[in-house]
mmCIF file of C-alpha atoms in Angstrom:
data_model
loop_
_atom_site.group_PDB
_atom_site.id
_atom_site.type_symbol
_atom_site.label_atom_id
_atom_site.label_comp_id
_atom_site.label_asym_id
_atom_site.label_seq_id
_atom_site.Cartn_x
_atom_site.Cartn_y
_atom_site.Cartn_z
ATOM 1 C CA MET A 29 9.283 -0.315 5.545
ATOM 2 C CA THR A 30 11.003 2.914 6.503
ATOM 3 C CA ARG A 31 9.051 6.019 7.361
ATOM 4 C CA ILE A 32 10.591 8.008 4.514
ATOM 5 C CA ARG A 33 9.834 5.196 2.091
ATOM 6 C CA LEU A 34 6.226 5.027 3.304
ATOM 7 C CA LEU A 35 5.499 8.541 2.064
ATOM 8 C CA ALA A 36 7.087 7.629 -1.233
ATOM 9 C CA LEU A 37 4.924 4.516 -1.413
ATOM 10 C CA CYS A 38 1.601 6.102 -0.456
ATOM 11 C CA VAL A 39 -0.010 6.687 -3.849
ATOM 12 C CA ALA A 40 -2.959 8.321 -5.556
ATOM 13 C CA ALA A 41 -6.269 6.727 -4.775
ATOM 14 C CA ALA A 42 -8.761 7.173 -7.550
ATOM 15 C CA ALA A 43 -11.272 5.164 -5.566
ATOM 16 C CA SER A 44 -10.715 6.977 -2.300
ATOM 17 C CA VAL A 45 -13.439 9.075 -0.754
ATOM 18 C CA ALA A 46 -12.481 12.428 0.728
ATOM 19 C CA VAL A 47 -13.736 12.938 4.261
ATOM 20 C CA PRO A 48 -14.221 16.446 5.644
ATOM 21 C CA ALA A 49 -11.532 17.435 8.162
ATOM 22 C CA ALA A 50 -14.051 17.780 11.006
ATOM 23 C CA ARG A 51 -15.310 14.239 10.460
ATOM 24 C CA ALA A 52 -11.809 12.825 9.986
ATOM 25 C CA ALA A 53 -10.814 14.244 13.379
ATOM 26 C CA GLU A 54 -13.594 12.166 14.992
ATOM 27 C CA ILE A 55 -12.386 8.861 13.535
ATOM 28 C CA ALA A 56 -10.800 6.397 15.941
ATOM 29 C CA ASP A 57 -8.211 4.231 14.237
ATOM 30 C CA PRO A 58 -7.911 0.610 15.398
ATOM 31 C CA ALA A 59 -5.273 -0.600 17.828
ATOM 32 C CA PRO A 60 -2.478 -2.701 16.306
ATOM 33 C CA PRO A 61 -2.907 -6.486 16.236
ATOM 34 C CA ALA A 62 -1.953 -8.229 19.473
ATOM 35 C CA MET A 63 0.725 -10.286 17.669
ATOM 36 C CA LEU A 64 2.560 -9.964 14.357
ATOM 37 C CA ASP A 65 1.804 -13.406 12.960
ATOM 38 C CA GLU A 66 -0.235 -14.226 9.837
ATOM 39 C CA LYS A 67 -3.352 -15.241 11.772
ATOM 40 C CA SER A 68 -3.436 -12.112 13.983
ATOM 41 C CA VAL A 69 -2.666 -9.718 11.121
ATOM 42 C CA ALA A 70 -5.255 -11.366 8.848
ATOM 43 C CA ALA A 71 -7.842 -10.988 11.623
ATOM 44 C CA TRP A 72 -6.864 -7.296 12.066
ATOM 45 C CA VAL A 73 -7.303 -6.708 8.326
ATOM 46 C CA ALA A 74 -10.688 -8.468 8.213
ATOM 47 C CA GLN A 75 -11.978 -6.628 11.285
ATOM 48 C CA ASN A 76 -10.662 -3.115 10.611
ATOM 49 C CA LEU A 77 -10.151 -2.436 6.915
ATOM 50 C CA LYS A 78 -12.731 -1.602 4.283
ATOM 51 C CA GLY A 79 -12.608 -1.657 0.518
ATOM 52 C CA GLU A 80 -13.896 -4.278 -1.851
ATOM 53 C CA GLY A 81 -11.416 -6.760 -3.283
ATOM 54 C CA TRP A 82 -8.161 -5.558 -1.676
ATOM 55 C CA VAL A 83 -5.913 -8.549 -0.893
ATOM 56 C CA LEU A 84 -3.307 -8.740 1.872
ATOM 57 C CA VAL A 85 0.100 -9.223 0.229
ATOM 58 C CA ASN A 86 2.429 -8.909 3.225
ATOM 59 C CA PHE A 87 3.061 -7.138 6.519
ATOM 60 C CA ASP A 88 5.793 -5.958 8.838
ATOM 61 C CA ALA A 89 5.998 -4.221 12.217
ATOM 62 C CA GLU A 90 4.682 -0.917 10.770
ATOM 63 C CA GLY A 91 1.648 -2.242 8.896
ATOM 64 C CA VAL A 92 0.203 -4.143 5.952
ATOM 65 C CA ARG A 93 0.430 -3.871 2.183
ATOM 66 C CA LEU A 94 -2.615 -4.711 0.123
ATOM 67 C CA ALA A 95 -2.917 -5.481 -3.584
ATOM 68 C CA THR A 96 -5.424 -3.598 -5.678
ATOM 69 C CA PRO A 97 -8.575 -5.364 -6.828
ATOM 70 C CA ASN A 98 -7.708 -4.060 -10.332
ATOM 71 C CA GLY A 99 -4.693 -6.366 -10.666
ATOM 72 C CA VAL A 100 -1.468 -5.606 -12.508
ATOM 73 C CA SER A 101 -0.876 -4.281 -16.031
ATOM 74 C CA LEU A 102 2.048 -5.008 -18.347
ATOM 75 C CA MET A 103 2.869 -1.764 -20.145
ATOM 76 C CA SER A 104 4.307 -1.439 -23.664
ATOM 77 C CA ASP A 105 7.747 -0.532 -22.244
ATOM 78 C CA GLY A 106 7.888 -3.784 -20.250
ATOM 79 C CA LEU A 107 7.180 -2.236 -16.851
ATOM 80 C CA VAL A 108 4.381 -3.578 -14.674
ATOM 81 C CA GLU A 109 2.021 -1.041 -13.086
ATOM 82 C CA THR A 110 -0.239 -1.530 -10.090
ATOM 83 C CA ASP A 111 -1.616 0.174 -6.986
ATOM 84 C CA ILE A 112 -0.307 -0.792 -3.550
ATOM 85 C CA ARG A 113 -2.285 0.215 -0.462
ATOM 86 C CA HIS A 114 -0.561 0.733 2.898
ATOM 87 C CA GLU A 115 -2.392 0.557 6.212
ATOM 88 C CA LEU A 116 -0.326 1.294 9.307
ATOM 89 C CA PHE A 117 -0.798 -0.096 12.794
ATOM 90 C CA THR A 118 0.246 3.219 14.348
ATOM 91 C CA PRO A 119 0.667 6.631 12.716
ATOM 92 C CA ILE A 120 4.009 7.875 11.432
ATOM 93 C CA ARG A 121 5.187 11.469 11.208
ATOM 94 C CA ILE A 122 5.821 12.780 7.698
ATOM 95 C CA SER A 123 6.408 16.360 6.579
ATOM 96 C CA ALA A 124 2.664 17.003 6.117
ATOM 97 C CA GLY A 125 1.662 15.586 9.543
ATOM 98 C CA GLU A 126 0.821 12.145 10.919
ATOM 99 C CA ALA A 127 -0.095 9.512 8.332
ATOM 100 C CA ARG A 128 -1.933 6.249 8.971
ATOM 101 C CA SER A 129 -2.562 4.961 5.416
ATOM 102 C CA GLY A 130 -1.644 5.562 1.809
ATOM 103 C CA LEU A 131 -2.077 4.463 -1.748
ATOM 104 C CA ALA A 132 0.835 4.238 -4.171
ATOM 105 C CA HIS A 133 0.899 3.613 -7.914
ATOM 106 C CA TRP A 134 4.051 1.640 -8.700
ATOM 107 C CA ALA A 135 5.866 1.059 -11.983
ATOM 108 C CA VAL A 136 7.866 -2.138 -11.464
ATOM 109 C CA ASP A 137 10.903 -3.276 -13.439
ATOM 110 C CA CYS A 138 10.738 -7.013 -12.765
ATOM 111 C CA ALA A 139 13.914 -7.813 -14.705
ATOM 112 C CA ARG A 140 16.008 -5.494 -12.513
ATOM 113 C CA LYS A 141 13.959 -5.964 -9.316
ATOM 114 C CA ARG A 142 13.256 -2.274 -8.729
ATOM 115 C CA PHE A 143 10.291 0.081 -8.764
ATOM 116 C CA SER A 144 9.331 3.717 -9.062
ATOM 117 C CA VAL A 145 6.493 5.534 -7.364
ATOM 118 C CA VAL A 146 4.440 7.166 -10.103
ATOM 119 C CA ARG A 147 2.127 8.996 -7.709
ATOM 120 C CA SER A 148 1.046 8.751 -4.088
ATOM 121 C CA VAL A 149 -1.461 10.000 -1.557
ATOM 122 C CA ALA A 150 -1.064 9.868 2.228
ATOM 123 C CA TYR A 151 -4.032 9.856 4.625
ATOM 124 C CA THR A 152 -4.413 10.762 8.288
ATOM 125 C CA HIS A 153 -6.500 7.664 9.112
ATOM 126 C CA ASN A 154 -6.780 4.012 8.147
ATOM 127 C CA ASN A 155 -9.038 3.071 5.226
ATOM 128 C CA LEU A 156 -7.709 5.953 3.091
ATOM 129 C CA ILE A 157 -9.612 8.573 5.090
ATOM 130 C CA GLY A 158 -8.510 12.187 5.507
ATOM 131 C CA GLU A 159 -6.268 12.964 2.554
ATOM 132 C CA MET A 160 -3.297 14.989 3.742
ATOM 133 C CA THR A 161 -0.853 15.133 0.839
ATOM 134 C CA ARG A 162 -0.431 14.118 -2.791
ATOM 135 C CA ARG A 163 2.820 13.556 -4.594
ATOM 136 C CA GLN A 164 3.526 13.112 -8.267
ATOM 137 C CA GLY A 165 6.579 10.933 -8.820
ATOM 138 C CA ASP A 166 8.821 10.235 -11.780
ATOM 139 C CA ARG A 167 8.220 6.931 -13.558
ATOM 140 C CA ARG A 168 11.913 6.828 -14.489
ATOM 141 C CA LEU A 169 13.223 7.382 -10.951
ATOM 142 C CA PHE A 170 13.735 3.810 -9.742
ATOM 143 C CA GLN A 171 14.580 2.630 -6.253
ATOM 144 C CA GLU A 172 15.697 -0.695 -4.876
ATOM 145 C CA PRO A 173 13.150 -2.348 -2.571
ATOM 146 C CA VAL A 174 13.970 -2.628 1.118
ATOM 147 C CA ALA A 175 12.733 -5.154 3.697
ATOM 148 C CA SER A 176 9.129 -6.214 3.018
ATOM 149 C CA GLU A 177 9.000 -4.155 -0.190
ATOM 150 C CA VAL A 178 10.958 -7.060 -1.703
ATOM 151 C CA ASP A 179 8.012 -9.385 -0.986
ATOM 152 C CA THR A 180 5.571 -6.880 -2.498
ATOM 153 C CA LEU A 181 7.697 -6.460 -5.623
ATOM 154 C CA ASP A 182 8.039 -10.248 -5.953
ATOM 155 C CA ALA A 183 4.241 -10.644 -5.682
ATOM 156 C CA VAL A 184 3.670 -8.038 -8.422
ATOM 157 C CA CYS A 185 6.174 -9.735 -10.742
ATOM 158 C CA GLU A 186 4.782 -13.222 -10.022
ATOM 159 C CA ALA A 187 1.262 -11.993 -10.816
ATOM 160 C CA ILE A 188 2.335 -10.703 -14.235
ATOM 161 C CA ARG A 189 4.370 -13.876 -14.966
ATOM 162 C CA THR A 190 1.551 -16.252 -14.083
ATOM 163 C CA GLY A 191 -1.427 -14.150 -15.128
ATOM 164 C CA LYS A 192 -2.933 -14.648 -11.653
ATOM 165 C CA ARG A 193 -4.133 -12.026 -9.187
ATOM 166 C CA LEU A 194 -1.763 -10.699 -6.575
ATOM 167 C CA ASP A 195 -2.001 -12.980 -3.595
ATOM 168 C CA GLY A 196 -0.411 -13.082 -0.200
ATOM 169 C CA PRO A 197 -0.550 -14.735 3.217
ATOM 170 C CA ALA A 198 -3.582 -16.789 4.153
ATOM 171 C CA ALA A 199 -5.973 -13.906 4.678
ATOM 172 C CA PRO A 200 -9.469 -13.151 3.492
ATOM 173 C CA PRO A 201 -10.013 -10.226 1.127
ATOM 174 C CA VAL A 202 -10.712 -6.926 2.872
ATOM 175 C CA LYS A 203 -14.426 -6.610 3.571
ATOM 176 C CA PRO A 204 -16.480 -4.120 1.508
ATOM 177 C CA SER A 205 -17.065 -0.669 2.964
#
């Protein structure tokens, strides 16, 4: 996941809780997992992330992508919409500052294997804490997935095809906050 793409993927979090800037500055984000294998990353997610029902879909060297507990929706125009949460192992620099997590609302065109970012929010800390920027996207502005975005897109499309929840590597759901 590229740093520029991350900002594009960090989307609006209706369920996020705003934290005052003074409190957000006091938050210590967790260290990255010791290894980038399924077991270590799943343990990092279980130990450090909060939010009821979020499911680990995939990960890469920058962080993890989680599927929304609300599932996926097939829209009347044939696109699939869902929220994708990003939690980074280390912060990245974006135009608004340093981001550590984000929430993105995707519109996915499964037939053409592409997606658009409908809206996004980036946060200064893990667990969607410390909102730093919001972005409204264009549902018609599609992009091709890169690297691990391909796995995320495939999981979204498989969920709508099978009628099953988004699922990923062998990892427990993220513990409630």
